[in-house]
Coordinates of C-alpha atoms in Angstrom, one line a residue:
M20 CA -16.6 1.4 -19.3
K21 CA -13.4 2.0 -20.3
L22 CA -11.6 5.0 -19.9
E23 CA -11.2 6.2 -22.8
D24 CA -15.2 6.0 -24.1
L25 CA -15.6 8.5 -21.9
K26 CA -13.8 11.5 -23.7
P27 CA -16.5 12.0 -26.6
Q28 CA -18.3 12.8 -22.9
I29 CA -16.4 14.5 -21.9
N30 CA -15.6 17.0 -25.1
T31 CA -19.5 17.1 -26.0
I32 CA -19.7 18.7 -22.3
I33 CA -16.6 21.2 -22.5
S34 CA -18.3 22.2 -25.7
D35 CA -22.0 22.5 -25.0
G36 CA -22.5 26.9 -25.0
T37 CA -25.8 26.1 -22.4
L38 CA -23.6 25.5 -19.9
A39 CA -21.8 27.9 -17.2
V40 CA -18.5 26.6 -15.9
D41 CA -19.6 25.5 -13.0
Q42 CA -22.9 23.0 -14.1
K43 CA -19.8 21.7 -16.8
L44 CA -18.2 20.3 -14.2
Y45 CA -20.9 19.0 -11.8
N46 CA -21.9 17.1 -15.3
I47 CA -17.9 15.8 -15.6
C48 CA -17.9 15.0 -11.8
K49 CA -21.0 13.7 -12.7
I50 CA -20.0 11.6 -15.0
L51 CA -16.9 9.7 -14.0
E52 CA -18.6 9.0 -10.5
E53 CA -21.4 7.0 -12.3
N54 CA -19.8 5.4 -14.9
I55 CA -15.9 4.0 -13.3
S56 CA -16.9 2.0 -10.6
Y57 CA -14.0 2.7 -8.3
Y58 CA -14.4 7.0 -8.3
D59 CA -16.6 7.7 -5.4
W60 CA -15.8 10.4 -4.8
V61 CA -15.0 13.0 -7.6
G62 CA -14.6 17.5 -7.4
F63 CA -12.9 20.3 -8.2
Y64 CA -10.5 22.3 -6.1
F65 CA -9.0 26.1 -7.1
K66 CA -6.8 28.5 -5.9
N67 CA -8.7 30.1 -3.9
G68 CA -7.4 33.7 -5.3
D69 CA -3.9 35.1 -4.3
K70 CA -4.2 33.3 -1.0
N71 CA -2.2 29.9 0.0
E72 CA -5.2 27.8 0.2
L73 CA -7.5 25.5 -2.5
K74 CA -11.4 25.9 -2.3
L75 CA -14.0 23.1 -3.4
G76 CA -15.6 23.2 -6.6
P77 CA -18.2 20.8 -7.9
Y78 CA -18.2 17.7 -6.6
V79 CA -20.3 14.1 -6.3
G80 CA -20.3 12.3 -3.3
E81 CA -20.8 12.4 0.3
P82 CA -20.6 16.0 1.4
T83 CA -17.2 17.3 2.9
D84 CA -15.8 19.5 5.4
H85 CA -12.8 20.0 3.7
V86 CA -13.7 23.5 1.8
I87 CA -10.7 24.7 2.4
I88 CA -7.6 23.0 2.3
P89 CA -3.7 25.0 3.2
F90 CA -1.6 24.1 0.7
G91 CA 0.9 21.5 1.4
K92 CA -2.0 19.4 3.8
G93 CA -3.1 16.2 2.6
I94 CA -3.0 15.5 -0.7
C95 CA -4.5 17.9 -2.5
G96 CA -2.6 20.3 -0.3
Q97 CA 0.6 18.2 -1.8
V98 CA 0.0 18.7 -5.6
A99 CA -1.1 22.8 -4.5
L100 CA 3.0 22.9 -3.8
S101 CA 4.2 20.0 -6.5
N102 CA 2.7 20.7 -9.3
Q103 CA 2.9 16.7 -10.1
N104 CA 0.5 14.0 -10.2
F105 CA -0.2 12.5 -6.8
V106 CA -1.3 8.6 -6.8
V107 CA -1.9 7.0 -3.2
P108 CA -2.9 3.7 -3.1
D109 CA -3.6 3.0 0.2
V110 CA -4.6 6.3 2.2
T111 CA -3.9 5.1 5.6
L112 CA 0.0 4.4 4.7
Q113 CA 0.6 8.2 3.6
E114 CA 0.8 10.4 6.6
N115 CA -0.2 14.3 5.4
Y116 CA -3.3 12.1 4.5
I117 CA -6.5 14.4 5.8
A118 CA -9.6 12.0 6.0
C119 CA -13.1 12.4 4.6
S120 CA -14.2 8.9 5.7
I121 CA -13.1 6.2 7.4
T122 CA -14.5 4.2 3.2
V123 CA -11.9 6.5 1.4
K124 CA -9.0 3.6 0.6
A125 CA -7.2 5.4 -2.3
E126 CA -7.0 8.8 -3.8
I127 CA -5.4 10.6 -7.4
V128 CA -5.3 14.1 -7.3
I129 CA -4.5 16.0 -10.6
P130 CA -3.7 19.2 -11.3
I131 CA -5.0 21.5 -13.9
F132 CA -3.3 23.5 -15.5
K133 CA -3.9 27.1 -17.1
N134 CA -0.6 29.0 -19.2
G135 CA 2.0 27.1 -17.3
E136 CA 0.2 28.0 -13.7
N137 CA -1.2 25.1 -11.0
I138 CA -4.9 26.5 -10.4
G139 CA -6.4 23.7 -9.7
Q140 CA -7.0 20.0 -9.6
I141 CA -9.3 17.4 -9.7
D142 CA -9.7 14.8 -7.0
I143 CA -11.2 11.4 -6.7
D144 CA -10.7 9.3 -4.2
S145 CA -12.2 5.2 -3.4
K146 CA -13.4 2.8 -1.3
T147 CA -11.2 0.0 -3.2
I148 CA -7.3 0.0 -1.9
D149 CA -5.2 1.0 -4.7
P150 CA -7.7 0.8 -7.6
F151 CA -5.8 3.3 -10.1
T152 CA -3.8 3.0 -13.0
E153 CA -0.8 5.0 -16.0
S154 CA -4.7 4.2 -17.7
D155 CA -6.3 6.9 -15.2
E156 CA -3.5 9.1 -14.6
Q157 CA -3.9 9.3 -18.5
F158 CA -6.9 10.2 -18.4
L159 CA -7.6 12.3 -15.8
E160 CA -4.6 14.5 -17.9
F161 CA -7.2 14.3 -20.8
V162 CA -9.5 15.7 -18.3
C163 CA -7.8 19.1 -16.4
E164 CA -6.7 19.6 -20.1
K165 CA -9.8 20.5 -21.8
V166 CA -11.3 21.7 -18.3
S167 CA -8.6 24.3 -18.6
Q168 CA -10.0 25.7 -21.8
I169 CA -13.0 26.6 -20.4
L170 CA -11.4 28.3 -17.1

């Protein structure tokens, strides 16, 4: 399935007034993981109150021990500080990487902004080396923009 083909489904989830925010976020994770073959773990991390750390939100995939991630640690922690997309084609070549599973080969993290502030991110792990393209980045930026509207 093409990434563009998922946009209407994302819009439908976002605009569904019957769902709680966490259910919407979970449904987005589920749609991405089920429809994009190389998205093997899809989840959201959000700034944990006033602390300089991220807290795991809804996700789909193997359970993770990384429920809290300090700013600066791992790919997610680096995005919390840099406010920029981070694409890792091969996690074995990344020094500041937190291994969630030995099967993970690549990762992409896109920040979520609300009123100009980085409040969280979408994090995607892949069991495929170097699967993410500019199209993934653009699509996930769209997803994050939509998500920011319900937070």
